Tab-separated table of C-alpha atoms in Angstrom:
chain	number	residue	atom	x	y	z
A	31	MET	CA	-10.639	8.339	20.177
A	32	THR	CA	-10.168	6.570	17.446
A	33	LEU	CA	-9.184	7.941	14.209
A	34	PRO	CA	-10.742	6.414	11.019
A	35	ILE	CA	-8.044	4.410	9.218
A	36	THR	CA	-8.564	4.849	5.233
A	37	ILE	CA	-6.452	2.194	3.121
A	38	PHE	CA	-5.735	2.888	-1.124
A	39	SER	CA	-8.174	1.198	-2.606
A	40	ILE	CA	-8.785	-0.472	-5.777
A	41	LYS	CA	-12.393	-1.513	-6.858
A	42	ARG	CA	-12.436	-4.934	-9.062
A	43	CYS	CA	-13.777	-4.427	-11.844
A	44	ASP	CA	-15.057	-8.301	-11.968
A	45	ASP	CA	-17.137	-8.431	-9.003
A	46	GLY	CA	-16.888	-4.825	-7.844
A	47	ILE	CA	-15.422	-6.157	-4.948
A	48	ILE	CA	-13.264	-3.690	-3.285
A	49	THR	CA	-9.250	-4.602	-2.526
A	50	SER	CA	-5.557	-3.443	-1.333
A	51	LYS	CA	-3.686	-3.111	-4.013
A	52	LYS	CA	-1.671	-6.321	-4.724
A	53	GLY	CA	1.014	-8.207	-7.310
A	54	SER	CA	2.329	-10.914	-8.198
A	55	VAL	CA	6.299	-11.498	-8.196
A	56	GLN	CA	7.445	-11.674	-11.428
A	57	PRO	CA	10.159	-13.782	-12.946
A	58	ASN	CA	13.950	-11.362	-11.919
A	59	LYS	CA	12.293	-9.511	-9.998
A	60	SER	CA	12.000	-8.472	-5.889
A	61	PRO	CA	8.692	-8.225	-4.120
A	62	TYR	CA	9.800	-4.951	-3.388
A	63	SER	CA	10.366	-4.365	-7.159
A	64	THR	CA	7.169	-5.389	-7.794
A	65	LEU	CA	5.333	-3.222	-5.332
A	66	CYS	CA	7.282	-0.129	-6.684
A	67	ASP	CA	6.048	-1.289	-9.835
A	68	ILE	CA	2.600	-1.325	-8.960
A	69	LEU	CA	3.177	2.385	-7.174
A	70	THR	CA	4.020	3.390	-11.083
A	71	ASN	CA	2.015	1.942	-12.975
A	72	THR	CA	-0.945	3.468	-10.764
A	73	TYR	CA	0.797	7.305	-10.860
A	74	PRO	CA	1.968	6.685	-14.676
A	75	ASP	CA	3.635	10.624	-14.549
A	76	GLU	CA	6.267	8.594	-12.107
A	77	ALA	CA	9.221	7.550	-13.554
A	78	ALA	CA	10.355	3.500	-12.227
A	79	ASP	CA	13.589	5.005	-10.178
A	80	HIS	CA	13.995	1.362	-8.934
A	81	GLY	CA	16.255	-1.719	-10.066
A	82	ALA	CA	14.565	-5.271	-10.809
A	83	ASP	CA	16.393	-6.911	-7.111
A	84	ALA	CA	15.246	-3.763	-5.094
A	85	ASP	CA	15.058	-4.482	-1.526
A	86	GLN	CA	12.694	-3.331	1.251
A	87	GLU	CA	14.696	-0.270	1.849
A	88	GLU	CA	14.070	1.271	-1.590
A	89	MET	CA	10.559	0.589	-1.888
A	90	ILE	CA	10.098	2.388	1.545
A	91	HIS	CA	12.245	5.270	-0.016
A	92	THR	CA	9.744	5.006	-3.437
A	93	PHE	CA	6.358	5.813	-1.283
A	94	SER	CA	8.452	8.649	0.465
A	95	LYS	CA	8.231	10.184	-2.566
A	96	PHE	CA	4.293	10.752	-2.413
A	97	SER	CA	4.627	12.096	1.485
A	98	SER	CA	4.469	15.643	-0.064
A	99	HIS	CA	4.445	18.398	-2.843
A	100	VAL	CA	7.831	17.936	-2.732
A	101	TYR	CA	8.294	15.381	-4.666
A	102	GLY	CA	11.510	12.779	-5.157
A	103	LYS	CA	13.212	10.902	-2.624
A	104	LYS	CA	13.296	12.138	1.236
A	105	ASN	CA	15.915	11.042	3.610
A	106	LYS	CA	15.232	8.864	6.216
A	107	ALA	CA	15.664	11.088	8.983
A	108	GLY	CA	13.181	13.144	6.872
A	109	TYR	CA	10.500	11.243	6.798
A	110	ALA	CA	8.692	12.179	9.997
A	111	THR	CA	8.749	16.162	8.671
A	112	TYR	CA	6.457	15.387	5.885
A	113	GLY	CA	4.647	13.273	7.841
A	114	TYR	CA	5.328	10.150	6.649
A	115	SER	CA	6.208	6.853	8.631
A	116	ALA	CA	6.286	3.113	7.288
A	117	PHE	CA	6.466	-0.519	9.056
A	118	LEU	CA	6.110	-4.623	8.385
A	119	VAL	CA	2.694	-4.947	10.054
A	120	TYR	CA	2.290	-8.969	8.477
A	121	ARG	CA	5.182	-11.163	7.380
A	122	GLY	CA	3.818	-14.886	6.588
A	123	TYR	CA	1.150	-16.629	4.629
A	124	GLU	CA	-2.599	-15.923	3.583
A	125	ASP	CA	-5.549	-17.669	2.070
A	126	ASN	CA	-5.386	-16.808	-1.435
A	127	PRO	CA	-9.253	-15.874	-2.114
A	128	VAL	CA	-8.590	-16.397	-5.810
A	129	ASN	CA	-7.983	-20.176	-5.857
A	130	THR	CA	-10.941	-22.280	-3.946
A	131	ASP	CA	-8.496	-25.154	-2.781
A	132	ASN	CA	-7.341	-23.920	0.403
A	133	ALA	CA	-3.953	-22.829	-1.521
A	134	TRP	CA	-1.862	-20.358	1.034
A	135	GLN	CA	0.631	-17.336	-0.253
A	136	GLU	CA	3.483	-15.655	0.726
A	137	ALA	CA	2.861	-11.942	2.032
A	138	GLU	CA	4.224	-9.306	3.371
A	139	ILE	CA	1.396	-6.569	4.729
A	140	PHE	CA	3.462	-3.003	4.532
A	141	ASN	CA	1.350	-0.383	6.751
A	142	PHE	CA	2.873	3.077	4.800
A	143	HIS	CA	1.272	6.380	6.530
A	144	TYR	CA	0.909	9.848	5.076
A	145	LYS	CA	-0.423	12.868	7.629
A	146	TYR	CA	-1.194	14.648	4.139
A	147	ARG	CA	-2.979	12.331	1.751
A	148	ASP	CA	-3.455	15.853	-1.102
A	149	SER	CA	0.296	14.442	-3.114
A	150	PHE	CA	-1.782	11.391	-3.807
A	151	ASP	CA	-5.337	13.042	-4.919
A	152	THR	CA	-3.517	15.344	-7.127
A	153	ARG	CA	-1.314	12.814	-8.542
A	154	LEU	CA	-3.854	9.909	-9.345
A	155	LYS	CA	-4.840	8.865	-12.388
A	156	ALA	CA	-8.725	9.755	-13.240
A	157	ASP	CA	-10.181	6.608	-12.945
A	158	ASP	CA	-13.321	5.469	-10.370
A	159	THR	CA	-11.539	2.627	-9.498
A	160	VAL	CA	-8.577	3.943	-7.513
A	161	GLY	CA	-8.796	5.776	-4.487
A	162	TRP	CA	-8.911	5.852	-0.815
A	163	GLN	CA	-11.955	4.906	0.905
A	164	THR	CA	-12.967	4.481	5.229
A	165	VAL	CA	-12.830	1.083	6.293
A	166	THR	CA	-16.129	-0.279	8.306
A	167	GLU	CA	-16.795	-3.717	9.034
A	168	GLN	CA	-19.419	-3.650	6.784
A	169	MET	CA	-17.001	-3.172	3.732
A	170	ALA	CA	-16.018	-6.482	1.698
A	171	LEU	CA	-12.282	-7.018	2.007
A	172	SER	CA	-11.199	-10.194	2.107
A	173	PRO	CA	-10.212	-11.179	5.433
A	174	SER	CA	-7.025	-11.136	5.159
A	175	ASP	CA	-6.836	-7.738	4.040
A	176	MET	CA	-9.309	-6.522	6.957
A	177	ALA	CA	-6.945	-8.351	9.183
A	178	ALA	CA	-4.280	-6.273	8.227
A	179	VAL	CA	-5.908	-3.112	8.331
A	180	LYS	CA	-7.000	-3.805	11.881
A	181	GLU	CA	-3.290	-4.420	13.192
A	182	ALA	CA	-2.175	-1.550	11.358
A	183	GLY	CA	-4.869	0.690	13.199
A	184	LYS	CA	-3.580	-1.182	16.429
A	185	ILE	CA	-0.143	-0.488	15.874
A	186	ARG	CA	-0.820	3.226	14.876
A	187	THR	CA	-3.347	3.927	17.871
A	188	ASN	CA	-0.133	2.606	20.215
A	189	VAL	CA	2.223	5.417	18.108
A	190	LEU	CA	0.175	7.791	18.559
């Protein structure tokens, strides 16, 4: 039995295309800090408890805060208790769909698995541009986003 894959997505205002949350790395910030910023900007009640030089482990800890109604950082050993896991799906280059001159950009794509979504749902700001979406073949995801989602689904299926 194949479980449906849901992603936390954003609908772009300019063209209505659904995409995963992304961000450009700002000067003097690590890529992991940028991802933490995206999360804390989506959930304005969250205090940014990561530094500009956050590493991969600190980013995973930041995302763990949403794995249950027990807010705050969880210790790594307790992740499974809250139905949370995180792993790197892809590290390399991806086509930049905004650019038409075959520009490639560095990318790291992570899968953050939450057994329980209710912690996200109760803290999501009232906005119809972000939310959970079940992935279908007809969904207007960029090719690199769709490939990453499929790869995460394969890995997740092998883990279960």
